[in-house]
Amino acid sequence: MKTVLETIDGGTGYLEKRGIEDARRNMQWLVAHQLGCTRMEIYTQFDRPMTEAELAPLRESLRRRGEGIPLQHLLGTVSFLDHEFKCDGRALIPRPETEELAEWILSWELPDDLKVLDMGCGSGVLGLSLAAAHPEWQVTLADASAEALSLSRENARALGLDRVQLIESDLFSKLDGSFGGIVANLPYVPEGDRAGMSKELEHDPDLALFSGADGLDLIRRFIPEAFEKLLPGGWLALEIGHDQAGEVSKLLGSAGFNDITIKSDLSGIERFPAARKPS
Ligand code: GLN
């Protein structure tokens, strides 16, 4: 009979041998998930014996984690700001830096009656977090991937946000009307970066990650279209890659945007450009 602590120690060693980063924390998450408790709660249960019925599925998820299946896919959820979101291979795994973008927008003083678009919504974390925090806003989520939209629809339902509109659209092709604000975490990884990427990234949809030689193909198309679809005085907020701030500022300027600012993420990378259409 193995205890919780012995199981964690054993699994940590297994994952370390397979080069999984943060092996102990990964193993703690998998054990907590199996026991139906939080990662913190397992600290009070180290001596609890684990039954074979608990160990068998845990061995299976440990094996899959060792093969590079992302932890978030094995847990099936990811927490993003104040909410839990369903997470699987239909959309990009939400990244911690994207929470910073949502937090930044939520810190702005914005009017109550606002039409907001999340372009390239993926699992829906950005648009749904904004909709949850601003019940009076009219929020639209759009994505070119029907699969991503089916995931964001499930997330909208689970959060009781059925009022949010979900539209399958290649950028603005299927969208009507104008918006007071647009947020977008579009694919921005250069094609050439594919070779050096970790195994885990193979489980994110290609469509959500890559966009041409410098990563900016889609963003280049998107910025002038977003300018057209914004109401006078409307804002645009983006997430971009680590060396794209200069180029994206230029794109925003030539599209006609004012008040261009780029906020850095917690690692000091210029990550979040924001701008305004002149009123
Ligand atoms: N930040 C992600 C990564 O580097 C990319 C997300 C995106 O392209 N929007 O893996």
PDB file of C-alpha atoms and ligand atoms in Angstrom:
ATOM      1  CA  MET A   1       0.000   0.000   0.000  1.00  0.00           C
ATOM      2  CA  LYS A   2       1.435   3.380  -1.017  1.00  0.00           C
ATOM      3  CA  THR A   3       0.715   6.643   0.756  1.00  0.00           C
ATOM      4  CA  VAL A   4      -0.043   9.920  -0.998  1.00  0.00           C
ATOM      5  CA  LEU A   5       3.482  11.180  -0.271  1.00  0.00           C
ATOM      6  CA  GLU A   6       5.137   7.996  -1.555  1.00  0.00           C
ATOM      7  CA  THR A   7       3.004   8.207  -4.693  1.00  0.00           C
ATOM      8  CA  ILE A   8       4.034  11.825  -5.243  1.00  0.00           C
ATOM      9  CA  ASP A   9       7.720  11.024  -4.700  1.00  0.00           C
ATOM     10  CA  GLY A  10       7.590   8.056  -7.097  1.00  0.00           C
ATOM     11  CA  GLY A  11       5.707   9.953  -9.800  1.00  0.00           C
ATOM     12  CA  THR A  12       8.013  12.964  -9.485  1.00  0.00           C
ATOM     13  CA  GLY A  13      11.022  10.750 -10.178  1.00  0.00           C
ATOM     14  CA  TYR A  14       9.252   9.183 -13.169  1.00  0.00           C
ATOM     15  CA  LEU A  15       8.474  12.595 -14.696  1.00  0.00           C
ATOM     16  CA  GLU A  16      11.966  13.963 -13.959  1.00  0.00           C
ATOM     17  CA  LYS A  17      13.505  11.026 -15.817  1.00  0.00           C
ATOM     18  CA  ARG A  18      11.387  11.944 -18.828  1.00  0.00           C
ATOM     19  CA  GLY A  19      12.543  15.560 -18.745  1.00  0.00           C
ATOM     20  CA  ILE A  20       9.237  17.048 -17.610  1.00  0.00           C
ATOM     21  CA  GLU A  21       9.776  20.507 -16.113  1.00  0.00           C
ATOM     22  CA  ASP A  22       8.293  21.199 -12.709  1.00  0.00           C
ATOM     23  CA  ALA A  23       7.884  17.460 -12.154  1.00  0.00           C
ATOM     24  CA  ARG A  24       6.823  17.597  -8.496  1.00  0.00           C
ATOM     25  CA  ARG A  25       4.150  20.221  -9.023  1.00  0.00           C
ATOM     26  CA  ASN A  26       2.828  18.308 -12.038  1.00  0.00           C
ATOM     27  CA  MET A  27       2.613  15.154  -9.949  1.00  0.00           C
ATOM     28  CA  GLN A  28       0.893  16.999  -7.103  1.00  0.00           C
ATOM     29  CA  TRP A  29      -1.709  18.286  -9.560  1.00  0.00           C
ATOM     30  CA  LEU A  30      -2.333  14.812 -10.961  1.00  0.00           C
ATOM     31  CA  VAL A  31      -2.738  13.308  -7.475  1.00  0.00           C
ATOM     32  CA  ALA A  32      -5.022  16.155  -6.363  1.00  0.00           C
ATOM     33  CA  HIS A  33      -7.113  15.687  -9.499  1.00  0.00           C
ATOM     34  CA  GLN A  34      -7.412  11.955  -8.809  1.00  0.00           C
ATOM     35  CA  LEU A  35      -8.404  12.560  -5.189  1.00  0.00           C
ATOM     36  CA  GLY A  36     -10.813  15.358  -6.092  1.00  0.00           C
ATOM     37  CA  CYS A  37      -9.112  17.945  -3.905  1.00  0.00           C
ATOM     38  CA  THR A  38      -6.956  21.023  -4.395  1.00  0.00           C
ATOM     39  CA  ARG A  39      -3.172  20.865  -4.681  1.00  0.00           C
ATOM     40  CA  MET A  40      -2.917  22.565  -1.269  1.00  0.00           C
ATOM     41  CA  GLU A  41      -5.249  20.045   0.360  1.00  0.00           C
ATOM     42  CA  ILE A  42      -2.981  17.103  -0.445  1.00  0.00           C
ATOM     43  CA  TYR A  43      -0.389  18.520   1.981  1.00  0.00           C
ATOM     44  CA  THR A  44      -2.714  17.493   4.819  1.00  0.00           C
ATOM     45  CA  GLN A  45      -3.145  13.982   3.405  1.00  0.00           C
ATOM     46  CA  PHE A  46       0.447  12.842   2.877  1.00  0.00           C
ATOM     47  CA  ASP A  47      -0.004   9.730   5.093  1.00  0.00           C
ATOM     48  CA  ARG A  48      -3.303   8.682   3.560  1.00  0.00           C
ATOM     49  CA  PRO A  49      -2.996   5.315   1.825  1.00  0.00           C
ATOM     50  CA  MET A  50      -4.000   5.254  -1.830  1.00  0.00           C
ATOM     51  CA  THR A  51      -6.228   2.451  -3.078  1.00  0.00           C
ATOM     52  CA  GLU A  52      -5.558   0.496  -6.250  1.00  0.00           C
ATOM     53  CA  ALA A  53      -8.731   2.040  -7.720  1.00  0.00           C
ATOM     54  CA  GLU A  54      -7.089   5.464  -7.289  1.00  0.00           C
ATOM     55  CA  LEU A  55      -3.642   4.372  -8.400  1.00  0.00           C
ATOM     56  CA  ALA A  56      -4.606   2.690 -11.677  1.00  0.00           C
ATOM     57  CA  PRO A  57      -5.996   5.812 -13.433  1.00  0.00           C
ATOM     58  CA  LEU A  58      -3.212   7.889 -11.906  1.00  0.00           C
ATOM     59  CA  ARG A  59      -0.571   5.585 -13.466  1.00  0.00           C
ATOM     60  CA  GLU A  60      -2.256   6.101 -16.823  1.00  0.00           C
ATOM     61  CA  SER A  61      -2.247   9.913 -16.582  1.00  0.00           C
ATOM     62  CA  LEU A  62       1.335   9.828 -15.315  1.00  0.00           C
ATOM     63  CA  ARG A  63       2.348   7.787 -18.360  1.00  0.00           C
ATOM     64  CA  ARG A  64       0.612  10.274 -20.657  1.00  0.00           C
ATOM     65  CA  ARG A  65       2.189  13.261 -18.897  1.00  0.00           C
ATOM     66  CA  GLY A  66       5.576  11.554 -19.341  1.00  0.00           C
ATOM     67  CA  GLU A  67       4.878  11.395 -23.073  1.00  0.00           C
ATOM     68  CA  GLY A  68       4.426  15.169 -23.193  1.00  0.00           C
ATOM     69  CA  ILE A  69       0.625  15.441 -23.047  1.00  0.00           C
ATOM     70  CA  PRO A  70       0.121  18.849 -21.385  1.00  0.00           C
ATOM     71  CA  LEU A  71      -0.952  18.813 -17.750  1.00  0.00           C
ATOM     72  CA  GLN A  72      -3.920  21.063 -18.573  1.00  0.00           C
ATOM     73  CA  HIS A  73      -5.281  18.487 -21.022  1.00  0.00           C
ATOM     74  CA  LEU A  74      -4.998  15.755 -18.416  1.00  0.00           C
ATOM     75  CA  LEU A  75      -6.734  17.854 -15.773  1.00  0.00           C
ATOM     76  CA  GLY A  76      -9.270  19.046 -18.360  1.00  0.00           C
ATOM     77  CA  THR A  77      -9.460  22.519 -16.847  1.00  0.00           C
ATOM     78  CA  VAL A  78      -7.366  25.592 -16.357  1.00  0.00           C
ATOM     79  CA  SER A  79      -7.954  28.465 -14.020  1.00  0.00           C
ATOM     80  CA  PHE A  80      -7.919  31.924 -15.581  1.00  0.00           C
ATOM     81  CA  LEU A  81      -8.420  34.957 -13.330  1.00  0.00           C
ATOM     82  CA  ASP A  82     -11.562  34.228 -11.304  1.00  0.00           C
ATOM     83  CA  HIS A  83     -12.888  31.215 -13.200  1.00  0.00           C
ATOM     84  CA  GLU A  84     -12.209  27.622 -14.207  1.00  0.00           C
ATOM     85  CA  PHE A  85     -12.311  26.950 -17.936  1.00  0.00           C
ATOM     86  CA  LYS A  86     -12.580  23.652 -19.724  1.00  0.00           C
ATOM     87  CA  CYS A  87      -9.389  23.010 -21.665  1.00  0.00           C
ATOM     88  CA  ASP A  88      -8.624  20.470 -24.380  1.00  0.00           C
ATOM     89  CA  GLY A  89      -7.025  20.095 -27.810  1.00  0.00           C
ATOM     90  CA  ARG A  90      -9.757  22.105 -29.542  1.00  0.00           C
ATOM     91  CA  ALA A  91      -8.068  25.398 -28.627  1.00  0.00           C
ATOM     92  CA  LEU A  92      -4.842  26.922 -27.325  1.00  0.00           C
ATOM     93  CA  ILE A  93      -4.105  26.218 -23.655  1.00  0.00           C
ATOM     94  CA  PRO A  94      -4.610  29.570 -21.926  1.00  0.00           C
ATOM     95  CA  ARG A  95      -1.275  31.082 -20.905  1.00  0.00           C
ATOM     96  CA  PRO A  96      -0.609  32.975 -17.670  1.00  0.00           C
ATOM     97  CA  GLU A  97       0.478  36.124 -19.548  1.00  0.00           C
ATOM     98  CA  THR A  98      -2.923  36.309 -21.217  1.00  0.00           C
ATOM     99  CA  GLU A  99      -4.427  36.718 -17.737  1.00  0.00           C
ATOM    100  CA  GLU A 100      -2.335  39.872 -17.449  1.00  0.00           C
ATOM    101  CA  LEU A 101      -3.986  41.229 -20.603  1.00  0.00           C
ATOM    102  CA  ALA A 102      -7.474  40.562 -19.215  1.00  0.00           C
ATOM    103  CA  GLU A 103      -6.513  42.116 -15.863  1.00  0.00           C
ATOM    104  CA  TRP A 104      -5.140  45.192 -17.593  1.00  0.00           C
ATOM    105  CA  ILE A 105      -8.366  45.764 -19.539  1.00  0.00           C
ATOM    106  CA  LEU A 106     -10.425  45.164 -16.402  1.00  0.00           C
ATOM    107  CA  SER A 107      -8.449  47.913 -14.650  1.00  0.00           C
ATOM    108  CA  TRP A 108      -9.551  50.513 -17.227  1.00  0.00           C
ATOM    109  CA  GLU A 109     -12.469  52.817 -16.561  1.00  0.00           C
ATOM    110  CA  LEU A 110     -14.861  51.884 -19.328  1.00  0.00           C
ATOM    111  CA  PRO A 111     -18.499  52.753 -19.987  1.00  0.00           C
ATOM    112  CA  ASP A 112     -21.306  50.346 -19.043  1.00  0.00           C
ATOM    113  CA  ASP A 113     -22.862  50.120 -22.460  1.00  0.00           C
ATOM    114  CA  LEU A 114     -20.061  48.729 -24.550  1.00  0.00           C
ATOM    115  CA  LYS A 115     -19.954  46.293 -27.436  1.00  0.00           C
ATOM    116  CA  VAL A 116     -16.781  44.254 -27.101  1.00  0.00           C
ATOM    117  CA  LEU A 117     -15.274  41.682 -29.445  1.00  0.00           C
ATOM    118  CA  ASP A 118     -12.783  38.919 -28.603  1.00  0.00           C
ATOM    119  CA  MET A 119     -11.257  38.057 -31.972  1.00  0.00           C
ATOM    120  CA  GLY A 120      -9.649  34.609 -32.107  1.00  0.00           C
ATOM    121  CA  CYS A 121     -11.305  33.669 -28.840  1.00  0.00           C
ATOM    122  CA  GLY A 122     -10.033  30.058 -28.644  1.00  0.00           C
ATOM    123  CA  SER A 123     -11.338  28.582 -25.396  1.00  0.00           C
ATOM    124  CA  GLY A 124     -12.974  31.927 -24.641  1.00  0.00           C
ATOM    125  CA  VAL A 125     -10.884  32.929 -21.616  1.00  0.00           C
ATOM    126  CA  LEU A 126     -10.428  36.594 -22.593  1.00  0.00           C
ATOM    127  CA  GLY A 127     -13.922  37.414 -23.835  1.00  0.00           C
ATOM    128  CA  LEU A 128     -15.689  35.387 -21.173  1.00  0.00           C
ATOM    129  CA  SER A 129     -13.628  36.902 -18.345  1.00  0.00           C
ATOM    130  CA  LEU A 130     -14.558  40.376 -19.609  1.00  0.00           C
ATOM    131  CA  ALA A 131     -18.224  39.379 -19.993  1.00  0.00           C
ATOM    132  CA  ALA A 132     -18.308  37.900 -16.470  1.00  0.00           C
ATOM    133  CA  ALA A 133     -16.841  41.080 -14.975  1.00  0.00           C
ATOM    134  CA  HIS A 134     -19.102  43.399 -17.000  1.00  0.00           C
ATOM    135  CA  PRO A 135     -22.609  41.893 -17.079  1.00  0.00           C
ATOM    136  CA  GLU A 136     -23.919  44.964 -18.895  1.00  0.00           C
ATOM    137  CA  TRP A 137     -21.529  44.673 -21.858  1.00  0.00           C
ATOM    138  CA  GLN A 138     -22.559  43.077 -25.132  1.00  0.00           C
ATOM    139  CA  VAL A 139     -19.738  40.633 -25.802  1.00  0.00           C
ATOM    140  CA  THR A 140     -19.035  38.753 -29.036  1.00  0.00           C
ATOM    141  CA  LEU A 141     -16.520  35.906 -29.348  1.00  0.00           C
ATOM    142  CA  ALA A 142     -15.260  35.045 -32.827  1.00  0.00           C
ATOM    143  CA  ASP A 143     -12.899  32.385 -34.106  1.00  0.00           C
ATOM    144  CA  ALA A 144     -12.058  30.824 -37.470  1.00  0.00           C
ATOM    145  CA  SER A 145     -12.091  27.378 -35.833  1.00  0.00           C
ATOM    146  CA  ALA A 146     -15.452  25.663 -35.310  1.00  0.00           C
ATOM    147  CA  GLU A 147     -13.745  23.391 -32.779  1.00  0.00           C
ATOM    148  CA  ALA A 148     -12.475  26.293 -30.697  1.00  0.00           C
ATOM    149  CA  LEU A 149     -15.929  27.831 -30.779  1.00  0.00           C
ATOM    150  CA  SER A 150     -17.535  24.623 -29.561  1.00  0.00           C
ATOM    151  CA  LEU A 151     -15.166  24.737 -26.571  1.00  0.00           C
ATOM    152  CA  SER A 152     -15.839  28.416 -25.886  1.00  0.00           C
ATOM    153  CA  ARG A 153     -19.574  27.697 -26.116  1.00  0.00           C
ATOM    154  CA  GLU A 154     -19.222  25.011 -23.429  1.00  0.00           C
ATOM    155  CA  ASN A 155     -17.251  27.439 -21.295  1.00  0.00           C
ATOM    156  CA  ALA A 156     -19.828  30.196 -21.791  1.00  0.00           C
ATOM    157  CA  ARG A 157     -22.596  27.836 -20.716  1.00  0.00           C
ATOM    158  CA  ALA A 158     -20.690  26.585 -17.667  1.00  0.00           C
ATOM    159  CA  LEU A 159     -20.186  30.186 -16.524  1.00  0.00           C
ATOM    160  CA  GLY A 160     -23.834  31.094 -17.117  1.00  0.00           C
ATOM    161  CA  LEU A 161     -22.813  33.495 -19.887  1.00  0.00           C
ATOM    162  CA  ASP A 162     -25.321  32.384 -22.525  1.00  0.00           C
ATOM    163  CA  ARG A 163     -25.909  36.018 -23.485  1.00  0.00           C
ATOM    164  CA  VAL A 164     -22.478  36.100 -25.143  1.00  0.00           C
ATOM    165  CA  GLN A 165     -22.582  35.831 -28.940  1.00  0.00           C
ATOM    166  CA  LEU A 166     -20.306  33.240 -30.604  1.00  0.00           C
ATOM    167  CA  ILE A 167     -19.536  33.489 -34.311  1.00  0.00           C
ATOM    168  CA  GLU A 168     -17.401  31.374 -36.612  1.00  0.00           C
ATOM    169  CA  SER A 169     -15.572  33.873 -38.773  1.00  0.00           C
ATOM    170  CA  ASP A 170     -12.239  34.299 -40.515  1.00  0.00           C
ATOM    171  CA  LEU A 171     -11.375  37.660 -38.950  1.00  0.00           C
ATOM    172  CA  PHE A 172     -14.311  40.015 -39.693  1.00  0.00           C
ATOM    173  CA  SER A 173     -15.743  38.168 -42.715  1.00  0.00           C
ATOM    174  CA  LYS A 174     -18.922  37.043 -40.912  1.00  0.00           C
ATOM    175  CA  LEU A 175     -19.219  39.864 -38.374  1.00  0.00           C
ATOM    176  CA  ASP A 176     -21.700  42.704 -38.606  1.00  0.00           C
ATOM    177  CA  GLY A 177     -21.701  46.030 -36.844  1.00  0.00           C
ATOM    178  CA  SER A 178     -19.110  48.056 -34.983  1.00  0.00           C
ATOM    179  CA  PHE A 179     -17.446  47.633 -31.633  1.00  0.00           C
ATOM    180  CA  GLY A 180     -16.417  49.931 -28.799  1.00  0.00           C
ATOM    181  CA  GLY A 181     -13.530  47.630 -27.896  1.00  0.00           C
ATOM    182  CA  ILE A 182     -11.677  44.724 -29.464  1.00  0.00           C
ATOM    183  CA  VAL A 183      -9.311  42.321 -27.732  1.00  0.00           C
ATOM    184  CA  ALA A 184      -7.306  39.705 -29.607  1.00  0.00           C
ATOM    185  CA  ASN A 185      -4.759  37.032 -28.792  1.00  0.00           C
ATOM    186  CA  LEU A 186      -4.170  35.899 -32.354  1.00  0.00           C
ATOM    187  CA  PRO A 187      -1.530  33.382 -33.453  1.00  0.00           C
ATOM    188  CA  TYR A 188       1.841  35.171 -33.540  1.00  0.00           C
ATOM    189  CA  VAL A 189       4.534  32.494 -33.510  1.00  0.00           C
ATOM    190  CA  PRO A 190       6.879  32.506 -36.549  1.00  0.00           C
ATOM    191  CA  GLU A 191       6.694  29.272 -38.600  1.00  0.00           C
ATOM    192  CA  GLY A 192      10.445  28.846 -38.190  1.00  0.00           C
ATOM    193  CA  ASP A 193      10.096  28.479 -34.391  1.00  0.00           C
ATOM    194  CA  ARG A 194       8.228  25.199 -34.816  1.00  0.00           C
ATOM    195  CA  ALA A 195      11.403  23.090 -34.844  1.00  0.00           C
ATOM    196  CA  GLY A 196      12.702  24.112 -31.422  1.00  0.00           C
ATOM    197  CA  MET A 197       9.404  23.899 -29.554  1.00  0.00           C
ATOM    198  CA  SER A 198       8.579  21.638 -26.626  1.00  0.00           C
ATOM    199  CA  LYS A 199       6.511  18.462 -27.005  1.00  0.00           C
ATOM    200  CA  GLU A 200       3.631  20.059 -25.107  1.00  0.00           C
ATOM    201  CA  LEU A 201       3.149  22.707 -27.811  1.00  0.00           C
ATOM    202  CA  GLU A 202       2.352  19.989 -30.352  1.00  0.00           C
ATOM    203  CA  HIS A 203      -0.963  19.642 -28.542  1.00  0.00           C
ATOM    204  CA  ASP A 204      -2.015  23.235 -29.221  1.00  0.00           C
ATOM    205  CA  PRO A 205      -3.773  23.640 -32.582  1.00  0.00           C
ATOM    206  CA  ASP A 206      -1.353  24.950 -35.251  1.00  0.00           C
ATOM    207  CA  LEU A 207      -3.976  27.484 -36.261  1.00  0.00           C
ATOM    208  CA  ALA A 208      -3.781  29.057 -32.803  1.00  0.00           C
ATOM    209  CA  LEU A 209       0.006  29.394 -32.786  1.00  0.00           C
ATOM    210  CA  PHE A 210       1.603  30.035 -36.162  1.00  0.00           C
ATOM    211  CA  SER A 211       1.207  32.888 -38.589  1.00  0.00           C
ATOM    212  CA  GLY A 212       3.760  33.096 -41.376  1.00  0.00           C
ATOM    213  CA  ALA A 213       7.499  33.717 -41.480  1.00  0.00           C
ATOM    214  CA  ASP A 214       7.609  36.472 -38.830  1.00  0.00           C
ATOM    215  CA  GLY A 215       4.446  35.400 -36.970  1.00  0.00           C
ATOM    216  CA  LEU A 216       2.628  38.585 -37.973  1.00  0.00           C
ATOM    217  CA  ASP A 217       0.694  37.528 -41.090  1.00  0.00           C
ATOM    218  CA  LEU A 218      -2.699  37.482 -39.397  1.00  0.00           C
ATOM    219  CA  ILE A 219      -2.062  40.506 -37.162  1.00  0.00           C
ATOM    220  CA  ARG A 220      -1.016  42.479 -40.265  1.00  0.00           C
ATOM    221  CA  ARG A 221      -4.381  41.687 -41.894  1.00  0.00           C
ATOM    222  CA  PHE A 222      -6.285  42.201 -38.667  1.00  0.00           C
ATOM    223  CA  ILE A 223      -5.128  45.672 -37.552  1.00  0.00           C
ATOM    224  CA  PRO A 224      -6.551  47.737 -40.470  1.00  0.00           C
ATOM    225  CA  GLU A 225      -9.781  45.700 -40.431  1.00  0.00           C
ATOM    226  CA  ALA A 226     -10.142  46.239 -36.681  1.00  0.00           C
ATOM    227  CA  PHE A 227      -9.655  49.983 -37.209  1.00  0.00           C
ATOM    228  CA  GLU A 228     -12.556  49.956 -39.702  1.00  0.00           C
ATOM    229  CA  LYS A 229     -14.834  48.035 -37.317  1.00  0.00           C
ATOM    230  CA  LEU A 230     -14.146  50.168 -34.255  1.00  0.00           C
ATOM    231  CA  LEU A 231     -16.419  53.034 -33.326  1.00  0.00           C
ATOM    232  CA  PRO A 232     -14.739  56.444 -33.003  1.00  0.00           C
ATOM    233  CA  GLY A 233     -12.861  56.427 -29.687  1.00  0.00           C
ATOM    234  CA  GLY A 234     -12.920  52.612 -29.573  1.00  0.00           C
ATOM    235  CA  TRP A 235      -9.951  50.682 -28.185  1.00  0.00           C
ATOM    236  CA  LEU A 236      -7.919  47.738 -29.379  1.00  0.00           C
ATOM    237  CA  ALA A 237      -5.827  45.508 -27.085  1.00  0.00           C
ATOM    238  CA  LEU A 238      -3.547  42.704 -28.273  1.00  0.00           C
ATOM    239  CA  GLU A 239      -1.126  40.053 -27.136  1.00  0.00           C
ATOM    240  CA  ILE A 240       2.023  39.677 -29.265  1.00  0.00           C
ATOM    241  CA  GLY A 241       5.341  37.801 -29.329  1.00  0.00           C
ATOM    242  CA  HIS A 242       8.565  38.830 -27.603  1.00  0.00           C
ATOM    243  CA  ASP A 243      10.180  40.785 -30.458  1.00  0.00           C
ATOM    244  CA  GLN A 244       7.148  42.185 -32.267  1.00  0.00           C
ATOM    245  CA  ALA A 245       6.433  45.422 -30.362  1.00  0.00           C
ATOM    246  CA  GLY A 246       8.253  47.721 -32.813  1.00  0.00           C
ATOM    247  CA  GLU A 247       6.612  46.285 -35.891  1.00  0.00           C
ATOM    248  CA  VAL A 248       3.139  46.163 -34.327  1.00  0.00           C
ATOM    249  CA  SER A 249       3.404  49.813 -33.163  1.00  0.00           C
ATOM    250  CA  LYS A 250       4.162  50.770 -36.764  1.00  0.00           C
ATOM    251  CA  LEU A 251       1.193  48.751 -38.040  1.00  0.00           C
ATOM    252  CA  LEU A 252      -1.103  50.443 -35.523  1.00  0.00           C
ATOM    253  CA  GLY A 253       0.190  53.893 -36.440  1.00  0.00           C
ATOM    254  CA  SER A 254      -0.186  53.396 -40.176  1.00  0.00           C
ATOM    255  CA  ALA A 255      -3.736  52.038 -39.724  1.00  0.00           C
ATOM    256  CA  GLY A 256      -4.654  55.368 -38.082  1.00  0.00           C
ATOM    257  CA  PHE A 257      -4.631  54.442 -34.383  1.00  0.00           C
ATOM    258  CA  ASN A 258      -3.775  56.978 -31.659  1.00  0.00           C
ATOM    259  CA  ASP A 259      -2.612  56.634 -28.061  1.00  0.00           C
ATOM    260  CA  ILE A 260      -0.464  53.595 -28.847  1.00  0.00           C
ATOM    261  CA  THR A 261       0.997  52.061 -25.680  1.00  0.00           C
ATOM    262  CA  ILE A 262       2.725  48.742 -25.120  1.00  0.00           C
ATOM    263  CA  LYS A 263       2.513  47.156 -21.701  1.00  0.00           C
ATOM    264  CA  SER A 264       5.159  44.678 -20.643  1.00  0.00           C
ATOM    265  CA  ASP A 265       4.296  41.324 -19.086  1.00  0.00           C
ATOM    266  CA  LEU A 266       5.648  40.153 -15.724  1.00  0.00           C
ATOM    267  CA  SER A 267       8.809  38.876 -17.428  1.00  0.00           C
ATOM    268  CA  GLY A 268       9.469  42.367 -18.781  1.00  0.00           C
ATOM    269  CA  ILE A 269       8.572  41.472 -22.378  1.00  0.00           C
ATOM    270  CA  GLU A 270       6.705  44.123 -24.382  1.00  0.00           C
ATOM    271  CA  ARG A 271       3.647  41.931 -24.755  1.00  0.00           C
ATOM    272  CA  PHE A 272       0.405  43.924 -24.850  1.00  0.00           C
ATOM    273  CA  PRO A 273      -0.111  46.756 -27.356  1.00  0.00           C
ATOM    274  CA  ALA A 274      -3.193  48.903 -26.923  1.00  0.00           C
ATOM    275  CA  ALA A 275      -4.432  51.787 -29.034  1.00  0.00           C
ATOM    276  CA  ARG A 276      -7.457  53.939 -29.706  1.00  0.00           C
ATOM    277  CA  LYS A 277      -9.300  54.976 -32.830  1.00  0.00           C
ATOM    278  CA  PRO A 278      -9.511  58.805 -32.883  1.00  0.00           C
ATOM    279  CA  SER A 279     -12.937  60.069 -31.781  1.00  0.00           C
TER     280      SER A 279
HETATM  281  N1  GLN B   1       2.280  32.519 -26.110  1.00  0.00           N
HETATM  282  C1  GLN B   1       2.074  31.367 -26.935  1.00  0.00           C
HETATM  283  C2  GLN B   1       3.355  30.595 -27.088  1.00  0.00           C
HETATM  284  O1  GLN B   1       4.402  31.177 -27.221  1.00  0.00           O
HETATM  285  C3  GLN B   1       1.574  31.731 -28.312  1.00  0.00           C
HETATM  286  C4  GLN B   1       0.191  32.169 -28.264  1.00  0.00           C
HETATM  287  C5  GLN B   1      -0.240  32.809 -29.529  1.00  0.00           C
HETATM  288  O2  GLN B   1       0.313  32.598 -30.611  1.00  0.00           O
HETATM  289  N2  GLN B   1      -1.228  33.617 -29.416  1.00  0.00           N
HETATM  290  O3  GLN B   1       3.328  29.404 -27.055  1.00  0.00           O
END
